[in-house]
PDB file of C-alpha atoms in Angstrom:
ATOM      1  CA  MET A   1     109.417  95.826 127.987  1.00  0.00           C
ATOM      2  CA  ASP A   2     106.440  94.482 126.812  1.00  0.00           C
ATOM      3  CA  THR A   3     105.628  92.547 123.895  1.00  0.00           C
ATOM      4  CA  THR A   4     102.806  94.238 121.677  1.00  0.00           C
ATOM      5  CA  LYS A   5      99.569  92.075 121.143  1.00  0.00           C
ATOM      6  CA  ILE A   6      97.701  91.468 118.254  1.00  0.00           C
ATOM      7  CA  LEU A   7      94.231  90.193 118.083  1.00  0.00           C
ATOM      8  CA  VAL A   8      93.274  88.409 115.558  1.00  0.00           C
ATOM      9  CA  VAL A   9      89.896  87.877 114.404  1.00  0.00           C
ATOM     10  CA  ASP A  10      88.582  85.611 111.309  1.00  0.00           C
ATOM     11  CA  ASP A  11      85.648  82.931 111.580  1.00  0.00           C
ATOM     12  CA  ASN A  12      87.793  80.712 109.219  1.00  0.00           C
ATOM     13  CA  PRO A  13      90.354  79.131 112.429  1.00  0.00           C
ATOM     14  CA  THR A  14      92.670  78.426 109.334  1.00  0.00           C
ATOM     15  CA  ILE A  15      93.137  81.440 108.514  1.00  0.00           C
ATOM     16  CA  ARG A  16      93.742  83.156 112.103  1.00  0.00           C
ATOM     17  CA  LYS A  17      96.476  79.706 112.933  1.00  0.00           C
ATOM     18  CA  GLY A  18      98.368  81.324 109.677  1.00  0.00           C
ATOM     19  CA  LEU A  19      98.357  84.328 111.025  1.00  0.00           C
ATOM     20  CA  GLY A  20      99.053  82.835 114.303  1.00  0.00           C
ATOM     21  CA  VAL A  21     102.555  81.374 113.072  1.00  0.00           C
ATOM     22  CA  ARG A  22     103.345  84.812 111.152  1.00  0.00           C
ATOM     23  CA  LEU A  23     102.899  86.936 113.327  1.00  0.00           C
ATOM     24  CA  ARG A  24     104.081  85.412 116.316  1.00  0.00           C
ATOM     25  CA  ALA A  25     108.019  84.567 114.611  1.00  0.00           C
ATOM     26  CA  SER A  26     107.261  88.212 113.722  1.00  0.00           C
ATOM     27  CA  GLY A  27     107.949  88.874 117.636  1.00  0.00           C
ATOM     28  CA  TYR A  28     104.133  89.652 118.294  1.00  0.00           C
ATOM     29  CA  GLU A  29     101.782  88.625 121.296  1.00  0.00           C
ATOM     30  CA  VAL A  30      98.762  87.066 119.271  1.00  0.00           C
ATOM     31  CA  LEU A  31      95.842  86.466 120.098  1.00  0.00           C
ATOM     32  CA  PHE A  32      91.988  85.193 117.967  1.00  0.00           C
ATOM     33  CA  ALA A  33      88.468  85.608 118.346  1.00  0.00           C
ATOM     34  CA  GLY A  34      85.868  83.770 115.648  1.00  0.00           C
ATOM     35  CA  ASP A  35      83.092  85.820 116.187  1.00  0.00           C
ATOM     36  CA  ALA A  36      81.707  89.837 116.547  1.00  0.00           C
ATOM     37  CA  VAL A  37      80.867  89.125 120.208  1.00  0.00           C
ATOM     38  CA  ALA A  38      83.783  87.001 121.095  1.00  0.00           C
ATOM     39  CA  ALA A  39      86.418  90.475 119.682  1.00  0.00           C
ATOM     40  CA  THR A  40      84.185  92.260 121.814  1.00  0.00           C
ATOM     41  CA  ALA A  41      84.782  90.647 124.871  1.00  0.00           C
ATOM     42  CA  ALA A  42      88.637  90.623 124.116  1.00  0.00           C
ATOM     43  CA  LEU A  43      88.773  94.266 123.284  1.00  0.00           C
ATOM     44  CA  VAL A  44      87.282  94.534 126.116  1.00  0.00           C
ATOM     45  CA  THR A  45      89.441  92.172 128.311  1.00  0.00           C
ATOM     46  CA  ASP A  46      92.476  92.073 127.174  1.00  0.00           C
ATOM     47  CA  ARG A  47      92.922  95.545 125.236  1.00  0.00           C
ATOM     48  CA  PRO A  48      95.451  95.149 122.800  1.00  0.00           C
ATOM     49  CA  ASP A  49      97.223  97.116 120.850  1.00  0.00           C
ATOM     50  CA  LEU A  50      95.960  96.113 116.935  1.00  0.00           C
ATOM     51  CA  VAL A  51      93.609  94.089 115.696  1.00  0.00           C
ATOM     52  CA  ILE A  52      93.307  92.503 112.204  1.00  0.00           C
ATOM     53  CA  LEU A  53      89.575  92.005 111.623  1.00  0.00           C
ATOM     54  CA  ASP A  54      87.566  90.387 108.864  1.00  0.00           C
ATOM     55  CA  LEU A  55      84.768  91.976 107.984  1.00  0.00           C
ATOM     56  CA  GLY A  56      82.521  88.615 106.947  1.00  0.00           C
ATOM     57  CA  LEU A  57      81.437  87.473 111.173  1.00  0.00           C
ATOM     58  CA  PRO A  58      79.578  85.601 112.551  1.00  0.00           C
ATOM     59  CA  CYS A  59      77.040  87.480 115.199  1.00  0.00           C
ATOM     60  CA  GLY A  60      77.507  90.905 113.689  1.00  0.00           C
ATOM     61  CA  ASP A  61      80.459  91.398 110.771  1.00  0.00           C
ATOM     62  CA  GLY A  62      83.706  93.633 111.115  1.00  0.00           C
ATOM     63  CA  PHE A  63      81.792  96.531 110.801  1.00  0.00           C
ATOM     64  CA  VAL A  64      79.761  96.175 114.030  1.00  0.00           C
ATOM     65  CA  VAL A  65      83.070  94.834 116.299  1.00  0.00           C
ATOM     66  CA  MET A  66      84.485  98.604 114.553  1.00  0.00           C
ATOM     67  CA  GLU A  67      81.049 100.381 115.600  1.00  0.00           C
ATOM     68  CA  ARG A  68      81.619  99.104 119.066  1.00  0.00           C
ATOM     69  CA  LEU A  69      85.181  99.920 118.983  1.00  0.00           C
ATOM     70  CA  SER A  70      85.333 103.587 117.899  1.00  0.00           C
ATOM     71  CA  ASN A  71      81.948 104.457 120.230  1.00  0.00           C
ATOM     72  CA  ASN A  72      84.105 103.282 123.808  1.00  0.00           C
ATOM     73  CA  ASP A  73      86.792 106.353 124.554  1.00  0.00           C
ATOM     74  CA  ARG A  74      89.180 103.652 125.481  1.00  0.00           C
ATOM     75  CA  LEU A  75      89.039 101.010 122.743  1.00  0.00           C
ATOM     76  CA  ALA A  76      88.735 103.958 119.847  1.00  0.00           C
ATOM     77  CA  ASN A  77      92.736 104.305 119.506  1.00  0.00           C
ATOM     78  CA  ILE A  78      93.135 100.801 118.503  1.00  0.00           C
ATOM     79  CA  PRO A  79      94.236 100.266 115.127  1.00  0.00           C
ATOM     80  CA  VAL A  80      92.108  97.996 113.154  1.00  0.00           C
ATOM     81  CA  ILE A  81      93.471  96.387 110.140  1.00  0.00           C
ATOM     82  CA  VAL A  82      91.092  94.884 107.933  1.00  0.00           C
ATOM     83  CA  LEU A  83      91.362  91.082 106.742  1.00  0.00           C
ATOM     84  CA  THR A  84      88.854  90.270 104.220  1.00  0.00           C
ATOM     85  CA  GLY A  85      87.368  88.222 101.428  1.00  0.00           C
ATOM     86  CA  ARG A  86      85.079  90.031 100.583  1.00  0.00           C
ATOM     87  CA  GLU A  87      84.959  91.970  97.487  1.00  0.00           C
ATOM     88  CA  LEU A  88      86.375  95.682  96.725  1.00  0.00           C
ATOM     89  CA  ALA A  89      82.913  97.815  95.803  1.00  0.00           C
ATOM     90  CA  GLY A  90      81.121  98.545  98.676  1.00  0.00           C
ATOM     91  CA  ASN A  91      83.556  97.153 101.566  1.00  0.00           C
ATOM     92  CA  ARG A  92      86.741  99.764 101.515  1.00  0.00           C
ATOM     93  CA  ASP A  93      85.943 102.842 101.336  1.00  0.00           C
ATOM     94  CA  ARG A  94      83.335 102.023 103.886  1.00  0.00           C
ATOM     95  CA  ALA A  95      85.868 100.844 106.136  1.00  0.00           C
ATOM     96  CA  LEU A  96      88.330 103.432 105.561  1.00  0.00           C
ATOM     97  CA  GLU A  97      85.558 105.698 106.096  1.00  0.00           C
ATOM     98  CA  ALA A  98      84.843 103.934 109.787  1.00  0.00           C
ATOM     99  CA  GLY A  99      88.480 104.336 110.677  1.00  0.00           C
ATOM    100  CA  ALA A 100      90.378 101.281 109.253  1.00  0.00           C
ATOM    101  CA  ALA A 101      94.301 101.569 109.222  1.00  0.00           C
ATOM    102  CA  ALA A 102      94.370  99.782 106.288  1.00  0.00           C
ATOM    103  CA  PHE A 103      92.093  97.854 104.297  1.00  0.00           C
ATOM    104  CA  PHE A 104      93.365  93.884 102.700  1.00  0.00           C
ATOM    105  CA  GLN A 105      92.140  91.608 100.486  1.00  0.00           C
ATOM    106  CA  LYS A 106      92.932  87.853 101.163  1.00  0.00           C
ATOM    107  CA  PRO A 107      95.388  87.026 100.516  1.00  0.00           C
ATOM    108  CA  VAL A 108      97.903  89.485 101.735  1.00  0.00           C
ATOM    109  CA  GLU A 109     101.383  89.380 101.116  1.00  0.00           C
ATOM    110  CA  ASP A 110     103.173  89.032 105.264  1.00  0.00           C
ATOM    111  CA  ARG A 111     105.627  91.682 104.202  1.00  0.00           C
ATOM    112  CA  ASN A 112     102.328  94.419 103.068  1.00  0.00           C
ATOM    113  CA  LEU A 113     100.527  93.241 106.118  1.00  0.00           C
ATOM    114  CA  LEU A 114     103.561  93.416 108.845  1.00  0.00           C
ATOM    115  CA  TYR A 115     104.380  96.777 107.115  1.00  0.00           C
ATOM    116  CA  ALA A 116     101.073  97.866 107.687  1.00  0.00           C
ATOM    117  CA  ILE A 117     101.140  96.461 111.128  1.00  0.00           C
ATOM    118  CA  ARG A 118     103.841  98.461 111.926  1.00  0.00           C
ATOM    119  CA  LYS A 119     102.410 101.899 111.065  1.00  0.00           C
ATOM    120  CA  ALA A 120      99.595 101.032 112.195  1.00  0.00           C
ATOM    121  CA  LEU A 121     101.272 100.906 115.252  1.00  0.00           C
ATOM    122  CA  ASP A 122     103.575 103.784 115.290  1.00  0.00           C
ATOM    123  CA  ASN A 123     100.788 105.768 114.581  1.00  0.00           C
ATOM    124  CA  SER A 124      98.539 104.678 117.206  1.00  0.00           C
ATOM    125  CA  ARG A 125     101.648 105.498 119.502  1.00  0.00           C
ATOM    126  CA  GLY A 126     102.081 108.737 117.993  1.00  0.00           C
ATOM    127  CA  GLU A 127      99.293 109.748 118.887  1.00  0.00           C
ATOM    128  CA  LEU A 128      99.551 108.974 122.057  1.00  0.00           C
ATOM    129  CA  ARG A 129     102.402 110.745 122.452  1.00  0.00           C
ATOM    130  CA  PHE A 130     100.423 113.767 121.244  1.00  0.00           C
ATOM    131  CA  ASP A 131      97.464 113.224 123.261  1.00  0.00           C
ATOM    132  CA  GLU A 132      99.749 113.425 126.418  1.00  0.00           C
TER     133      GLU A 132
ATOM    134  CA  MET B   1      71.967  78.609 101.842  1.00  0.00           C
ATOM    135  CA  THR B   2      72.849  76.497  99.507  1.00  0.00           C
ATOM    136  CA  LYS B   3      74.811  76.568  96.312  1.00  0.00           C
ATOM    137  CA  ALA B   4      70.564  75.990  94.473  1.00  0.00           C
ATOM    138  CA  THR B   5      69.454  78.726  96.142  1.00  0.00           C
ATOM    139  CA  ARG B   6      71.746  81.048  95.640  1.00  0.00           C
ATOM    140  CA  PRO B   7      70.899  84.240  94.071  1.00  0.00           C
ATOM    141  CA  SER B   8      73.124  84.619  90.754  1.00  0.00           C
ATOM    142  CA  SER B   9      73.475  88.058  92.001  1.00  0.00           C
ATOM    143  CA  GLU B  10      74.979  87.186  95.125  1.00  0.00           C
ATOM    144  CA  LEU B  11      78.282  84.915  93.128  1.00  0.00           C
ATOM    145  CA  PRO B  12      80.322  86.660  92.829  1.00  0.00           C
ATOM    146  CA  ALA B  13      80.649  88.013  96.294  1.00  0.00           C
ATOM    147  CA  TYR B  14      80.490  84.642  97.805  1.00  0.00           C
ATOM    148  CA  LEU B  15      83.358  83.736  95.156  1.00  0.00           C
ATOM    149  CA  SER B  16      85.302  86.594  96.095  1.00  0.00           C
ATOM    150  CA  HIS B  17      85.005  85.617  99.560  1.00  0.00           C
ATOM    151  CA  GLU B  18      85.804  81.501  99.162  1.00  0.00           C
ATOM    152  CA  LEU B  19      88.591  81.975  96.624  1.00  0.00           C
ATOM    153  CA  ARG B  20      90.263  84.017  99.055  1.00  0.00           C
ATOM    154  CA  ASN B  21      89.830  82.853 102.090  1.00  0.00           C
ATOM    155  CA  ALA B  22      91.577  79.055 100.468  1.00  0.00           C
ATOM    156  CA  LEU B  23      93.850  81.101  98.377  1.00  0.00           C
ATOM    157  CA  ALA B  24      94.556  83.250 101.641  1.00  0.00           C
ATOM    158  CA  CYS B  25      95.361  79.799 103.575  1.00  0.00           C
ATOM    159  CA  ILE B  26      97.554  77.698 100.748  1.00  0.00           C
ATOM    160  CA  GLN B  27     100.153  81.575 100.279  1.00  0.00           C
ATOM    161  CA  GLN B  28     100.237  81.693 104.059  1.00  0.00           C
ATOM    162  CA  PHE B  29     101.003  78.119 105.211  1.00  0.00           C
ATOM    163  CA  GLY B  30     103.219  78.149 101.927  1.00  0.00           C
ATOM    164  CA  ASN B  31     105.017  80.733 103.320  1.00  0.00           C
ATOM    165  CA  ILE B  32     105.945  79.536 106.814  1.00  0.00           C
ATOM    166  CA  LEU B  33     106.879  76.548 104.729  1.00  0.00           C
ATOM    167  CA  ILE B  34     109.308  78.011 102.587  1.00  0.00           C
ATOM    168  CA  ASP B  35     110.305  80.400 105.445  1.00  0.00           C
ATOM    169  CA  GLY B  36     111.667  77.799 107.906  1.00  0.00           C
ATOM    170  CA  LEU B  37     109.153  78.864 110.370  1.00  0.00           C
ATOM    171  CA  ALA B  38     108.053  75.128 110.703  1.00  0.00           C
ATOM    172  CA  GLY B  39     111.820  73.416 110.001  1.00  0.00           C
ATOM    173  CA  GLU B  40     114.163  73.379 107.602  1.00  0.00           C
ATOM    174  CA  LEU B  41     113.742  72.624 103.824  1.00  0.00           C
ATOM    175  CA  SER B  42     115.938  71.168 101.204  1.00  0.00           C
ATOM    176  CA  GLY B  43     115.925  73.086  98.503  1.00  0.00           C
ATOM    177  CA  GLU B  44     113.953  70.412  96.720  1.00  0.00           C
ATOM    178  CA  GLN B  45     111.421  71.107  98.569  1.00  0.00           C
ATOM    179  CA  ARG B  46     111.772  75.048  98.431  1.00  0.00           C
ATOM    180  CA  GLU B  47     111.525  74.962  95.016  1.00  0.00           C
ATOM    181  CA  TYR B  48     108.361  72.692  94.362  1.00  0.00           C
ATOM    182  CA  ILE B  49     106.526  74.942  97.169  1.00  0.00           C
ATOM    183  CA  GLY B  50     108.351  77.593  94.933  1.00  0.00           C
ATOM    184  CA  ILE B  51     106.195  76.348  92.324  1.00  0.00           C
ATOM    185  CA  MET B  52     103.002  75.827  94.510  1.00  0.00           C
ATOM    186  CA  LEU B  53     102.975  80.603  95.355  1.00  0.00           C
ATOM    187  CA  GLU B  54     103.594  81.022  91.863  1.00  0.00           C
ATOM    188  CA  ASN B  55     101.065  79.078  91.105  1.00  0.00           C
ATOM    189  CA  ALA B  56      98.708  80.698  93.910  1.00  0.00           C
ATOM    190  CA  SER B  57      99.495  84.161  92.569  1.00  0.00           C
ATOM    191  CA  LYS B  58      98.252  84.066  89.393  1.00  0.00           C
ATOM    192  CA  ILE B  59      95.235  82.492  90.269  1.00  0.00           C
ATOM    193  CA  ARG B  60      94.714  85.228  92.706  1.00  0.00           C
ATOM    194  CA  SER B  61      95.570  87.534  89.795  1.00  0.00           C
ATOM    195  CA  VAL B  62      92.823  85.989  88.250  1.00  0.00           C
ATOM    196  CA  LEU B  63      90.789  86.809  90.856  1.00  0.00           C
ATOM    197  CA  ASP B  64      91.528  89.954  91.324  1.00  0.00           C
ATOM    198  CA  SER B  65      90.703  90.590  87.375  1.00  0.00           C
ATOM    199  CA  ALA B  66      87.433  89.061  87.082  1.00  0.00           C
ATOM    200  CA  LEU B  67      86.351  89.691  90.368  1.00  0.00           C
ATOM    201  CA  ASP B  68      87.319  92.627  91.216  1.00  0.00           C
ATOM    202  CA  GLY B  69      88.419  94.458  88.020  1.00  0.00           C
ATOM    203  CA  THR B  70      91.903  94.591  89.723  1.00  0.00           C
ATOM    204  CA  GLU B  71      95.101  93.919  88.981  1.00  0.00           C
ATOM    205  CA  ARG B  72      98.152  92.750  90.689  1.00  0.00           C
ATOM    206  CA  PRO B  73     101.679  92.390  89.470  1.00  0.00           C
ATOM    207  CA  LEU B  74     102.597  88.400  89.806  1.00  0.00           C
TER     208      LEU B  74
END
């Protein structure tokens, strides 16, 4: 059985490292990107099963990454979970309208994030089965 | 932008971003330690990390209330 790949996009290396430890301990393969350009490259090259996306990023913010995802037929069904330090106002609704499967403000409880990941992956795989 | 030149209207967004990222790091690695993902801890070590996490949670609650007008249960 293939390992589920999760791309963690955050410009803070300590956040990336902590999420990596937690996600690997939960059985996921973890990929990293520190800015919007690297995130776009990783999406195309590695085609992760899910993205955990910060909004405040160098070289274009998280909304730019979500727009690139939704404009690419091959990538458009990859679920995105937004995990950001930004304020709720103006960001939560915009992220959900842009297609995010879930929106969390930092710091997030591990159990809530892991639950959202499982749920988003289940929904994504269900959609794929339905489409087939 | 430096602290001195940042418009006061941007202060809440700046504080939210910086403090939430710092708190996320504290909570993330505290939980990694207390869950034994970096090796087993003694009972005393677990107790002290638990105190750190409990207080990080209190700070988060204050942030939620002060910056976003929301409050999460402790």
